[in-house]
Amino acid sequence: MITILINTYGYVRVSSREQNGDRQLIALRELSIAEKNIFTDKQSGKDFDRPQYKKLVKKLKPNDLLYVKSIDRLGRNYEEILEQWRILTKEKRIDIVVLDMPLLDTRRGKDLMGTFLSDIVLQVLSFVAENERRNIRQRQAEGIAAAKARGVKFGRPSKALPDNFEQIHRKWRRGQLKLQEAADACAMPVSTFYAKAMQFEKNNKI
């Protein structure tokens, strides 16, 4: 009898370096997955280069088992989740278990109907996950717009003008100083000095 060696893996992804992956790690460790078989990626919102995920996929062999906490760990949008699911189940021929959704367990229903139902559930959940992300982004944008309408300032606070700014600005406007000389006197880049000068004149209606 030929014994098939099945390795069990876990994958954790947090979407920014500030987020904590403990919730996902705890869930995977409760399954007694070896630490060396748990791969974790931390990334910014702009960057989806997942070195640990790529390393994991290379290690996977047919019949291996992969656990993830939720379906959106596999991709940032509907199409990407479906593509990764296809690669893992069809090309790598492994089993996947999504802990937050017991219906997504490819070990069950290996017949045609089981596979069909699993694929349908996957598409529905992937769509829901992407819609939720879009709704969160929209709510954030609406919240920021409302805050701005109330006068809330975002970003870094503006630095106070140097004590000599008004005097230097006056000399510059009178032609006693060139733009570069005025900027140097205020310890500012030329572009910053000019922008500050325009704002100063606007505020003081010069």
PDB file of C-alpha atoms in Angstrom:
ATOM      1  CA  MET A   1       0.000   0.000   0.000  1.00  0.00           C
ATOM      2  CA  ILE A   2       1.310   3.426  -0.959  1.00  0.00           C
ATOM      3  CA  THR A   3       1.136   5.990   1.855  1.00  0.00           C
ATOM      4  CA  ILE A   4       0.370   9.541   0.724  1.00  0.00           C
ATOM      5  CA  LEU A   5       2.108  12.153   2.862  1.00  0.00           C
ATOM      6  CA  ILE A   6      -0.238  15.058   3.576  1.00  0.00           C
ATOM      7  CA  ASN A   7       1.258  18.249   4.952  1.00  0.00           C
ATOM      8  CA  THR A   8      -0.924  20.795   6.709  1.00  0.00           C
ATOM      9  CA  TYR A   9      -0.306  24.536   6.282  1.00  0.00           C
ATOM     10  CA  GLY A  10      -1.803  27.797   7.440  1.00  0.00           C
ATOM     11  CA  TYR A  11      -1.734  31.254   5.852  1.00  0.00           C
ATOM     12  CA  VAL A  12      -2.131  34.612   7.597  1.00  0.00           C
ATOM     13  CA  ARG A  13      -2.374  38.008   5.902  1.00  0.00           C
ATOM     14  CA  VAL A  14      -2.867  41.381   7.518  1.00  0.00           C
ATOM     15  CA  SER A  15      -3.508  44.344   5.273  1.00  0.00           C
ATOM     16  CA  SER A  16      -1.186  46.834   6.950  1.00  0.00           C
ATOM     17  CA  ARG A  17       1.859  46.757   9.181  1.00  0.00           C
ATOM     18  CA  GLU A  18      -0.178  48.215  12.049  1.00  0.00           C
ATOM     19  CA  GLN A  19      -2.706  45.404  12.106  1.00  0.00           C
ATOM     20  CA  ASN A  20      -2.226  42.410  14.331  1.00  0.00           C
ATOM     21  CA  GLY A  21      -2.467  38.868  12.971  1.00  0.00           C
ATOM     22  CA  ASP A  22      -2.949  37.260  16.397  1.00  0.00           C
ATOM     23  CA  ARG A  23      -6.620  36.416  15.786  1.00  0.00           C
ATOM     24  CA  GLN A  24      -5.710  34.446  12.685  1.00  0.00           C
ATOM     25  CA  LEU A  25      -2.624  32.876  14.284  1.00  0.00           C
ATOM     26  CA  ILE A  26      -4.538  31.709  17.349  1.00  0.00           C
ATOM     27  CA  ALA A  27      -7.152  30.014  15.156  1.00  0.00           C
ATOM     28  CA  LEU A  28      -4.445  28.194  13.183  1.00  0.00           C
ATOM     29  CA  ARG A  29      -2.432  27.176  16.236  1.00  0.00           C
ATOM     30  CA  GLU A  30      -5.532  25.609  17.769  1.00  0.00           C
ATOM     31  CA  LEU A  31      -5.395  23.176  14.844  1.00  0.00           C
ATOM     32  CA  SER A  32      -1.888  22.101  15.921  1.00  0.00           C
ATOM     33  CA  ILE A  33      -0.306  23.282  12.679  1.00  0.00           C
ATOM     34  CA  ALA A  34       3.483  23.323  12.984  1.00  0.00           C
ATOM     35  CA  GLU A  35       4.865  26.849  13.316  1.00  0.00           C
ATOM     36  CA  LYS A  36       7.179  26.279  10.343  1.00  0.00           C
ATOM     37  CA  ASN A  37       4.085  25.590   8.224  1.00  0.00           C
ATOM     38  CA  ILE A  38       2.325  28.866   9.071  1.00  0.00           C
ATOM     39  CA  PHE A  39       3.155  31.620   6.589  1.00  0.00           C
ATOM     40  CA  THR A  40       2.420  35.271   7.390  1.00  0.00           C
ATOM     41  CA  ASP A  41       2.425  38.355   5.173  1.00  0.00           C
ATOM     42  CA  LYS A  42       2.175  41.934   6.390  1.00  0.00           C
ATOM     43  CA  GLN A  43       1.622  44.550   3.718  1.00  0.00           C
ATOM     44  CA  SER A  44       0.470  48.059   3.005  1.00  0.00           C
ATOM     45  CA  GLY A  45      -2.753  48.833   1.214  1.00  0.00           C
ATOM     46  CA  LYS A  46      -0.902  49.738  -1.969  1.00  0.00           C
ATOM     47  CA  ASP A  47       1.389  46.731  -2.025  1.00  0.00           C
ATOM     48  CA  PHE A  48       0.105  43.236  -2.749  1.00  0.00           C
ATOM     49  CA  ASP A  49       3.466  41.578  -3.256  1.00  0.00           C
ATOM     50  CA  ARG A  50       3.086  38.625  -0.851  1.00  0.00           C
ATOM     51  CA  PRO A  51       6.473  36.903  -0.541  1.00  0.00           C
ATOM     52  CA  GLN A  52       5.349  34.426   2.121  1.00  0.00           C
ATOM     53  CA  TYR A  53       2.269  33.409   0.156  1.00  0.00           C
ATOM     54  CA  LYS A  54       4.397  32.792  -2.940  1.00  0.00           C
ATOM     55  CA  LYS A  55       6.802  30.738  -0.849  1.00  0.00           C
ATOM     56  CA  LEU A  56       3.886  28.719   0.525  1.00  0.00           C
ATOM     57  CA  VAL A  57       2.408  27.994  -2.908  1.00  0.00           C
ATOM     58  CA  LYS A  58       5.762  26.669  -4.125  1.00  0.00           C
ATOM     59  CA  LYS A  59       5.888  24.215  -1.206  1.00  0.00           C
ATOM     60  CA  LEU A  60       2.370  22.863  -1.702  1.00  0.00           C
ATOM     61  CA  LYS A  61       2.062  19.337  -3.096  1.00  0.00           C
ATOM     62  CA  PRO A  62      -1.042  17.449  -4.276  1.00  0.00           C
ATOM     63  CA  ASN A  63      -3.305  16.399  -1.371  1.00  0.00           C
ATOM     64  CA  ASP A  64      -1.735  18.892   1.058  1.00  0.00           C
ATOM     65  CA  LEU A  65      -4.160  20.829   3.255  1.00  0.00           C
ATOM     66  CA  LEU A  66      -4.289  24.615   3.641  1.00  0.00           C
ATOM     67  CA  TYR A  67      -6.202  26.490   6.339  1.00  0.00           C
ATOM     68  CA  VAL A  68      -7.110  30.180   6.139  1.00  0.00           C
ATOM     69  CA  LYS A  69      -9.225  32.143   8.619  1.00  0.00           C
ATOM     70  CA  SER A  70     -11.392  33.874   6.027  1.00  0.00           C
ATOM     71  CA  ILE A  71     -11.802  33.799   2.266  1.00  0.00           C
ATOM     72  CA  ASP A  72     -10.515  37.354   1.712  1.00  0.00           C
ATOM     73  CA  ARG A  73      -7.042  36.273   2.886  1.00  0.00           C
ATOM     74  CA  LEU A  74      -6.555  34.811  -0.597  1.00  0.00           C
ATOM     75  CA  GLY A  75      -6.939  38.069  -2.531  1.00  0.00           C
ATOM     76  CA  ARG A  76      -7.930  41.735  -2.529  1.00  0.00           C
ATOM     77  CA  ASN A  77     -10.920  41.404  -4.834  1.00  0.00           C
ATOM     78  CA  TYR A  78     -13.461  38.997  -6.271  1.00  0.00           C
ATOM     79  CA  GLU A  79     -11.466  38.031  -9.370  1.00  0.00           C
ATOM     80  CA  GLU A  80      -8.228  37.526  -7.461  1.00  0.00           C
ATOM     81  CA  ILE A  81      -9.824  35.291  -4.825  1.00  0.00           C
ATOM     82  CA  LEU A  82     -11.380  33.082  -7.507  1.00  0.00           C
ATOM     83  CA  GLU A  83      -8.079  32.897  -9.416  1.00  0.00           C
ATOM     84  CA  GLN A  84      -6.109  31.861  -6.327  1.00  0.00           C
ATOM     85  CA  TRP A  85      -8.752  29.274  -5.441  1.00  0.00           C
ATOM     86  CA  ARG A  86      -8.471  27.840  -8.962  1.00  0.00           C
ATOM     87  CA  ILE A  87      -4.667  27.686  -8.776  1.00  0.00           C
ATOM     88  CA  LEU A  88      -4.700  26.002  -5.391  1.00  0.00           C
ATOM     89  CA  THR A  89      -7.456  23.463  -6.007  1.00  0.00           C
ATOM     90  CA  LYS A  90      -7.056  22.765  -9.729  1.00  0.00           C
ATOM     91  CA  GLU A  91      -3.354  23.303 -10.472  1.00  0.00           C
ATOM     92  CA  LYS A  92      -1.753  22.504  -7.108  1.00  0.00           C
ATOM     93  CA  ARG A  93      -4.545  19.987  -6.338  1.00  0.00           C
ATOM     94  CA  ILE A  94      -4.624  20.696  -2.620  1.00  0.00           C
ATOM     95  CA  ASP A  95      -7.522  20.918  -0.170  1.00  0.00           C
ATOM     96  CA  ILE A  96      -8.550  24.222   1.409  1.00  0.00           C
ATOM     97  CA  VAL A  97     -10.488  24.844   4.614  1.00  0.00           C
ATOM     98  CA  VAL A  98     -11.881  28.324   5.333  1.00  0.00           C
ATOM     99  CA  LEU A  99     -12.396  28.454   9.096  1.00  0.00           C
ATOM    100  CA  ASP A 100     -14.983  31.248   9.078  1.00  0.00           C
ATOM    101  CA  MET A 101     -17.102  29.370   6.539  1.00  0.00           C
ATOM    102  CA  PRO A 102     -17.344  25.587   7.135  1.00  0.00           C
ATOM    103  CA  LEU A 103     -19.080  25.134   3.768  1.00  0.00           C
ATOM    104  CA  LEU A 104     -15.767  25.980   2.123  1.00  0.00           C
ATOM    105  CA  ASP A 105     -13.996  22.735   2.943  1.00  0.00           C
ATOM    106  CA  THR A 106     -12.876  20.931  -0.203  1.00  0.00           C
ATOM    107  CA  ARG A 107     -12.304  17.682   1.710  1.00  0.00           C
ATOM    108  CA  ARG A 108     -16.067  17.223   1.694  1.00  0.00           C
ATOM    109  CA  GLY A 109     -18.033  16.262  -1.364  1.00  0.00           C
ATOM    110  CA  LYS A 110     -15.314  15.178  -3.753  1.00  0.00           C
ATOM    111  CA  ASP A 111     -17.948  14.179  -6.299  1.00  0.00           C
ATOM    112  CA  LEU A 112     -19.129  16.492  -9.078  1.00  0.00           C
ATOM    113  CA  MET A 113     -22.078  17.849  -7.084  1.00  0.00           C
ATOM    114  CA  GLY A 114     -19.900  18.579  -4.038  1.00  0.00           C
ATOM    115  CA  THR A 115     -17.360  20.433  -6.155  1.00  0.00           C
ATOM    116  CA  PHE A 116     -20.118  22.383  -7.901  1.00  0.00           C
ATOM    117  CA  LEU A 117     -21.716  23.471  -4.624  1.00  0.00           C
ATOM    118  CA  SER A 118     -18.349  24.442  -3.176  1.00  0.00           C
ATOM    119  CA  ASP A 119     -17.587  26.593  -6.232  1.00  0.00           C
ATOM    120  CA  ILE A 120     -20.990  28.305  -6.005  1.00  0.00           C
ATOM    121  CA  VAL A 121     -20.517  29.085  -2.302  1.00  0.00           C
ATOM    122  CA  LEU A 122     -17.021  30.413  -3.039  1.00  0.00           C
ATOM    123  CA  GLN A 123     -18.277  32.804  -5.714  1.00  0.00           C
ATOM    124  CA  VAL A 124     -21.049  34.132  -3.484  1.00  0.00           C
ATOM    125  CA  LEU A 125     -18.742  34.659  -0.500  1.00  0.00           C
ATOM    126  CA  SER A 126     -16.012  36.253  -2.607  1.00  0.00           C
ATOM    127  CA  PHE A 127     -18.555  38.683  -4.013  1.00  0.00           C
ATOM    128  CA  VAL A 128     -19.845  39.502  -0.527  1.00  0.00           C
ATOM    129  CA  ALA A 129     -16.301  40.027   0.774  1.00  0.00           C
ATOM    130  CA  GLU A 130     -15.459  42.458  -2.037  1.00  0.00           C
ATOM    131  CA  ASN A 131     -18.729  44.346  -1.583  1.00  0.00           C
ATOM    132  CA  GLU A 132     -18.025  44.730   2.126  1.00  0.00           C
ATOM    133  CA  ARG A 133     -14.567  46.158   1.418  1.00  0.00           C
ATOM    134  CA  ARG A 134     -16.085  48.632  -1.046  1.00  0.00           C
ATOM    135  CA  ASN A 135     -18.726  49.641   1.487  1.00  0.00           C
ATOM    136  CA  ILE A 136     -16.052  50.207   4.138  1.00  0.00           C
ATOM    137  CA  ARG A 137     -14.037  52.413   1.770  1.00  0.00           C
ATOM    138  CA  GLN A 138     -17.187  54.354   0.836  1.00  0.00           C
ATOM    139  CA  ARG A 139     -18.115  54.872   4.488  1.00  0.00           C
ATOM    140  CA  GLN A 140     -14.582  56.067   5.211  1.00  0.00           C
ATOM    141  CA  ALA A 141     -14.690  58.513   2.288  1.00  0.00           C
ATOM    142  CA  GLU A 142     -18.097  59.817   3.384  1.00  0.00           C
ATOM    143  CA  GLY A 143     -16.857  60.190   6.955  1.00  0.00           C
ATOM    144  CA  ILE A 144     -13.792  62.148   5.821  1.00  0.00           C
ATOM    145  CA  ALA A 145     -15.930  64.404   3.588  1.00  0.00           C
ATOM    146  CA  ALA A 146     -18.336  65.090   6.461  1.00  0.00           C
ATOM    147  CA  ALA A 147     -15.446  65.853   8.822  1.00  0.00           C
ATOM    148  CA  LYS A 148     -13.890  68.253   6.304  1.00  0.00           C
ATOM    149  CA  ALA A 149     -17.260  69.998   5.965  1.00  0.00           C
ATOM    150  CA  ARG A 150     -17.189  70.519   9.745  1.00  0.00           C
ATOM    151  CA  GLY A 151     -13.740  72.073   9.450  1.00  0.00           C
ATOM    152  CA  VAL A 152     -11.708  69.100  10.644  1.00  0.00           C
ATOM    153  CA  LYS A 153      -8.167  69.273   9.267  1.00  0.00           C
ATOM    154  CA  PHE A 154      -6.405  66.153   7.952  1.00  0.00           C
ATOM    155  CA  GLY A 155      -2.734  65.516   7.318  1.00  0.00           C
ATOM    156  CA  ARG A 156       0.239  67.098   8.993  1.00  0.00           C
ATOM    157  CA  PRO A 157      -0.379  70.441  10.704  1.00  0.00           C
ATOM    158  CA  SER A 158       1.134  73.408   8.862  1.00  0.00           C
ATOM    159  CA  LYS A 159       4.399  74.664  10.291  1.00  0.00           C
ATOM    160  CA  ALA A 160       4.322  78.177  11.707  1.00  0.00           C
ATOM    161  CA  LEU A 161       5.925  80.837   9.545  1.00  0.00           C
ATOM    162  CA  PRO A 162       9.415  81.893  10.657  1.00  0.00           C
ATOM    163  CA  ASP A 163       9.586  85.131  12.655  1.00  0.00           C
ATOM    164  CA  ASN A 164      11.283  86.961   9.782  1.00  0.00           C
ATOM    165  CA  PHE A 165       8.819  85.814   7.101  1.00  0.00           C
ATOM    166  CA  GLU A 166       6.795  89.032   6.896  1.00  0.00           C
ATOM    167  CA  GLN A 167       9.948  91.171   6.690  1.00  0.00           C
ATOM    168  CA  ILE A 168      11.544  88.930   4.031  1.00  0.00           C
ATOM    169  CA  HIS A 169       8.283  88.751   2.104  1.00  0.00           C
ATOM    170  CA  ARG A 170       8.101  92.562   2.028  1.00  0.00           C
ATOM    171  CA  LYS A 171      11.685  92.847   0.737  1.00  0.00           C
ATOM    172  CA  TRP A 172      11.015  90.214  -1.905  1.00  0.00           C
ATOM    173  CA  ARG A 173       7.884  91.971  -3.141  1.00  0.00           C
ATOM    174  CA  ARG A 174       9.787  95.266  -3.294  1.00  0.00           C
ATOM    175  CA  GLY A 175      12.437  93.602  -5.437  1.00  0.00           C
ATOM    176  CA  GLN A 176      15.131  93.951  -2.786  1.00  0.00           C
ATOM    177  CA  LEU A 177      15.558  90.160  -2.675  1.00  0.00           C
ATOM    178  CA  LYS A 178      15.367  87.515  -5.388  1.00  0.00           C
ATOM    179  CA  LEU A 179      13.035  84.566  -4.838  1.00  0.00           C
ATOM    180  CA  GLN A 180      15.929  82.193  -4.060  1.00  0.00           C
ATOM    181  CA  GLU A 181      17.438  84.686  -1.609  1.00  0.00           C
ATOM    182  CA  ALA A 182      14.107  85.151   0.143  1.00  0.00           C
ATOM    183  CA  ALA A 183      13.581  81.406   0.404  1.00  0.00           C
ATOM    184  CA  ASP A 184      17.100  80.903   1.784  1.00  0.00           C
ATOM    185  CA  ALA A 185      16.560  83.654   4.353  1.00  0.00           C
ATOM    186  CA  CYS A 186      13.477  81.796   5.610  1.00  0.00           C
ATOM    187  CA  ALA A 187      15.205  78.388   5.430  1.00  0.00           C
ATOM    188  CA  MET A 188      12.611  77.114   2.969  1.00  0.00           C
ATOM    189  CA  PRO A 189      12.684  75.523  -0.476  1.00  0.00           C
ATOM    190  CA  VAL A 190      11.753  78.029  -3.180  1.00  0.00           C
ATOM    191  CA  SER A 191       8.446  76.273  -3.914  1.00  0.00           C
ATOM    192  CA  THR A 192       7.474  76.315  -0.228  1.00  0.00           C
ATOM    193  CA  PHE A 193       8.368  79.988   0.219  1.00  0.00           C
ATOM    194  CA  TYR A 194       6.357  80.929  -2.869  1.00  0.00           C
ATOM    195  CA  ALA A 195       3.317  78.910  -1.755  1.00  0.00           C
ATOM    196  CA  LYS A 196       3.502  80.413   1.733  1.00  0.00           C
ATOM    197  CA  ALA A 197       3.835  83.879   0.222  1.00  0.00           C
ATOM    198  CA  MET A 198       0.712  83.402  -1.903  1.00  0.00           C
ATOM    199  CA  GLN A 199      -1.238  82.124   1.105  1.00  0.00           C
ATOM    200  CA  PHE A 200       0.071  84.988   3.264  1.00  0.00           C
ATOM    201  CA  GLU A 201      -1.040  87.556   0.693  1.00  0.00           C
ATOM    202  CA  LYS A 202      -4.434  85.904   0.346  1.00  0.00           C
ATOM    203  CA  ASN A 203      -5.027  85.828   4.084  1.00  0.00           C
ATOM    204  CA  ASN A 204      -3.892  89.403   4.503  1.00  0.00           C
ATOM    205  CA  LYS A 205      -5.530  90.583   1.251  1.00  0.00           C
ATOM    206  CA  ILE A 206      -2.290  92.124   0.037  1.00  0.00           C
TER     207      ILE A 206
END
